[in-house]
């Protein structure tokens, strides 16, 4: 079955550490996205990529970095510069014609 | 500046009654609108969509209405069921290749 896989489902990070969230899709979608969900804030766009080796900042990119070396993969690194990293992170992909397909999310907690 | 607004954070309805979830937008360039449903600790799932050339789209218990002049859309769920209890996000885009802009979501609770 085709879909988007996010791993791990739960992640704990110590303050000052970088951490990378994985997102893999086998839907052959060109575009991929990273969102962050906080209570009362809805879904806020962090980074997106419409093609391999190219990506753009979203609305809240500060403290995050991404790469898109393969069509199937769009990992998100939460750096120590991100002041409030505890959140639920969602990865999505799109073939452009329709809406997004979302992964099941990663809950990141800073301890 | 929020371009897609879901002004009511929550809605509670009785099982079997109609649920009406509202969404307003400010950008007249939006031409495609979607509703997503999200359970806690899961990713959103696509529910229903509507193109700006239509004013209504129906899929089973779910109907989306679009009023372009008012820049307003609504999702009707009839009859509402306890399993419909979730967060519903309204989203919009400007063109086929553009990214989606989401509202903040509304939490629907359906009481048995």
Coordinates of C-alpha atoms in Angstrom, one line a residue:
Chain A
X1 CA 0.0 0.0 0.0
X2 CA 1.2 3.5 -0.8
X3 CA 1.5 6.1 1.8
X4 CA 3.7 8.4 3.9
X5 CA 5.7 7.0 6.8
X6 CA 6.9 9.3 9.6
X7 CA 9.3 8.0 12.2
X8 CA 9.6 7.8 15.1
X9 CA 6.1 8.4 16.5
X10 CA 7.4 9.8 19.7
X11 CA 10.8 11.5 20.1
X12 CA 12.5 13.1 23.2
X13 CA 15.3 15.6 22.9
X14 CA 17.5 17.2 25.4
X15 CA 17.8 21.0 25.2
X16 CA 20.6 22.1 23.0
X17 CA 20.5 19.0 20.8
X18 CA 19.6 18.7 17.2
X19 CA 17.2 16.0 16.2
X20 CA 16.0 14.7 12.8
X21 CA 12.5 13.6 11.9
X22 CA 12.1 11.1 9.1
X23 CA 9.4 11.3 6.3
X24 CA 9.3 8.8 3.5
X25 CA 6.6 8.4 0.8
X26 CA 6.1 5.8 -1.9
X27 CA 3.3 7.6 -3.7
X28 CA 5.6 9.1 -6.4
X29 CA 4.5 12.6 -5.3
X30 CA 6.6 15.5 -6.4
X31 CA 5.8 17.9 -3.6
X32 CA 6.4 17.3 0.1
X33 CA 5.7 19.5 3.2
X34 CA 6.4 19.8 6.9
X35 CA 3.8 21.3 9.2
X36 CA 3.8 21.9 12.9
X37 CA 0.6 21.6 15.1
X38 CA 0.3 23.4 18.4
X39 CA -2.9 23.7 20.4
X40 CA -5.0 26.6 19.1
X41 CA -2.6 27.3 16.3
X42 CA -3.8 24.9 13.6
X43 CA -1.3 23.7 11.0
X44 CA 1.7 26.0 10.4
X45 CA 4.0 25.4 7.4
X46 CA 7.7 25.0 8.2
X47 CA 9.3 24.0 4.9
X48 CA 8.1 22.6 1.6
X49 CA 9.7 21.1 -1.5
X50 CA 8.1 20.9 -5.0
X51 CA 11.0 19.0 -6.6
X52 CA 14.1 17.1 -5.7
X53 CA 17.1 19.2 -4.6
X54 CA 14.8 22.3 -4.1
X55 CA 12.9 23.5 -1.1
X56 CA 11.4 26.7 0.3
X57 CA 10.8 28.2 3.7
X58 CA 7.3 28.2 5.0
X59 CA 5.8 30.6 7.6
X60 CA 7.9 29.3 10.6
X61 CA 11.2 28.1 9.2
X62 CA 13.5 29.6 11.8
X63 CA 15.3 26.9 13.8
X64 CA 14.6 24.2 11.3
X65 CA 16.4 22.7 8.2
X66 CA 15.5 20.2 5.5
X67 CA 17.0 18.4 2.6
X68 CA 15.4 16.8 -0.5
X69 CA 18.0 14.5 -2.0
X70 CA 15.5 11.9 -3.1
X71 CA 12.0 12.2 -4.3
X72 CA 10.8 9.7 -1.6
X73 CA 12.4 11.4 1.4
X74 CA 12.1 14.8 3.1
X75 CA 13.8 14.8 6.5
X76 CA 13.3 17.7 8.9
X77 CA 16.0 18.7 11.4
X78 CA 15.0 20.6 14.5
X79 CA 18.0 22.5 15.6
X80 CA 19.0 23.9 19.0
X81 CA 18.1 27.3 17.6
X82 CA 14.4 26.4 17.6
X83 CA 13.2 28.0 20.8
X84 CA 10.0 26.1 21.4
X85 CA 10.4 22.7 19.6
X86 CA 7.9 20.7 21.6
X87 CA 5.0 20.1 19.2
X88 CA 3.3 17.6 16.9
X89 CA 5.0 17.5 13.5
X90 CA 3.2 16.4 10.3
X91 CA 4.7 15.5 7.0
X92 CA 2.6 15.6 3.8
X93 CA 2.9 15.0 0.1
X94 CA 1.0 16.1 -3.0
X95 CA 0.8 15.3 -6.6
X96 CA -0.4 18.8 -7.1
X97 CA -3.7 17.9 -8.7
X98 CA -5.4 17.2 -5.4
X99 CA -4.9 17.9 -1.8
X100 CA -2.3 16.5 0.5
X101 CA -1.8 13.0 1.9
X102 CA -0.5 13.3 5.5
X103 CA 1.7 11.0 7.6
X104 CA 0.7 9.9 11.1
X105 CA 2.9 12.5 12.7
X106 CA 5.8 12.7 15.2
X107 CA 5.4 14.0 18.7
X108 CA 8.6 15.8 19.8
X109 CA 9.1 16.6 23.4
X110 CA 12.1 18.6 24.8
X111 CA 13.2 17.3 28.2
Chain B
X1 CA -2.5 37.8 8.3
X2 CA -4.7 34.8 8.4
X3 CA -6.2 34.1 5.0
X4 CA -8.3 31.1 6.1
X5 CA -10.3 31.6 9.2
X6 CA -12.3 29.2 11.3
X7 CA -13.6 31.6 13.9
X8 CA -15.3 29.1 16.2
X9 CA -12.8 26.9 18.0
X10 CA -15.4 24.3 19.0
X11 CA -18.9 22.9 18.3
X12 CA -21.0 20.5 20.2
X13 CA -24.1 18.7 18.7
X14 CA -26.4 15.9 19.5
X15 CA -26.0 12.6 17.7
X16 CA -28.4 12.5 14.7
X17 CA -28.6 16.3 14.3
X18 CA -26.8 18.4 11.7
X19 CA -23.3 19.8 12.3
X20 CA -22.4 23.0 10.4
X21 CA -18.8 23.9 10.4
X22 CA -17.9 27.4 9.0
X23 CA -14.9 28.7 7.2
X24 CA -14.1 32.2 5.8
X25 CA -11.3 33.3 3.5
X26 CA -9.9 36.6 2.5
X27 CA -7.9 35.8 -0.7
X28 CA -10.2 36.0 -3.7
X29 CA -7.5 34.1 -5.7
X30 CA -8.3 30.9 -3.9
X31 CA -9.9 28.5 -6.4
X32 CA -10.0 25.1 -4.6
X33 CA -11.1 24.4 -1.0
X34 CA -10.8 21.2 1.1
X35 CA -11.9 19.9 4.4
X36 CA -9.7 17.6 6.5
X37 CA -10.6 15.6 9.6
X38 CA -8.0 14.9 12.3
X39 CA -8.1 12.6 15.3
X40 CA -5.6 13.2 18.2
X41 CA -2.1 11.9 17.6
X42 CA -2.9 11.1 14.0
X43 CA -2.4 12.9 10.6
X44 CA -5.3 14.7 9.0
X45 CA -7.3 12.8 6.4
X46 CA -9.0 14.3 3.4
X47 CA -12.8 14.5 3.7
X48 CA -14.3 16.5 0.9
X49 CA -13.4 19.3 -1.5
X50 CA -15.0 21.9 -3.8
X51 CA -13.8 23.8 -6.8
X52 CA -14.6 27.5 -7.1
X53 CA -16.7 26.8 -10.2
X54 CA -19.2 25.0 -8.1
X55 CA -21.3 26.0 -5.1
X56 CA -22.0 22.6 -3.6
X57 CA -20.4 19.2 -3.4
X58 CA -21.9 16.2 -1.7
X59 CA -20.4 12.9 -0.5
X60 CA -22.7 10.7 1.6
X61 CA -23.3 12.5 4.9
X62 CA -21.0 15.3 4.1
X63 CA -21.8 18.4 2.0
X64 CA -19.7 21.4 1.4
X65 CA -21.2 24.7 0.3
X66 CA -19.3 27.6 -1.2
X67 CA -20.4 31.2 -1.3
X68 CA -17.8 33.0 -3.4
X69 CA -19.3 36.5 -3.0
X70 CA -19.2 36.1 0.8
X71 CA -15.9 34.3 0.7
X72 CA -17.5 31.7 2.9
X73 CA -17.7 27.9 2.9
X74 CA -19.4 25.5 5.2
X75 CA -19.3 21.8 5.9
X76 CA -22.6 20.1 6.8
X77 CA -22.6 16.7 8.4
X78 CA -26.0 15.0 8.5
X79 CA -26.7 13.0 10.5
X80 CA -23.9 13.6 13.0
X81 CA -22.4 10.5 14.6
X82 CA -20.1 10.1 17.7
X83 CA -17.3 8.9 15.4
X84 CA -17.4 12.3 13.7
X85 CA -15.9 13.9 16.9
X86 CA -12.6 15.2 15.7
X87 CA -10.8 18.4 14.7
X88 CA -11.8 19.7 11.2
X89 CA -9.5 21.9 9.2
X90 CA -10.6 24.0 6.3
X91 CA -7.9 24.6 3.6
X92 CA -7.6 26.6 0.4
X93 CA -5.2 27.0 -2.5
X94 CA -4.7 29.4 -5.4
X95 CA -3.7 27.1 -8.2
X96 CA -3.1 23.4 -8.9
X97 CA 0.6 23.7 -8.0
X98 CA 0.3 26.1 -5.0
X99 CA 0.5 25.0 -1.4
X100 CA -2.5 24.7 0.9
X101 CA -3.3 27.4 3.5
X102 CA -5.0 25.9 6.5
X103 CA -7.4 27.4 9.1
X104 CA -6.8 26.8 12.8
X105 CA -9.4 24.0 13.0
X106 CA -12.6 23.5 14.8
X107 CA -13.1 20.7 17.4
X108 CA -16.5 18.9 16.8
X109 CA -18.0 16.9 19.7
X110 CA -21.0 14.8 18.9
X111 CA -22.9 13.8 22.0
X112 CA -24.6 10.3 22.1

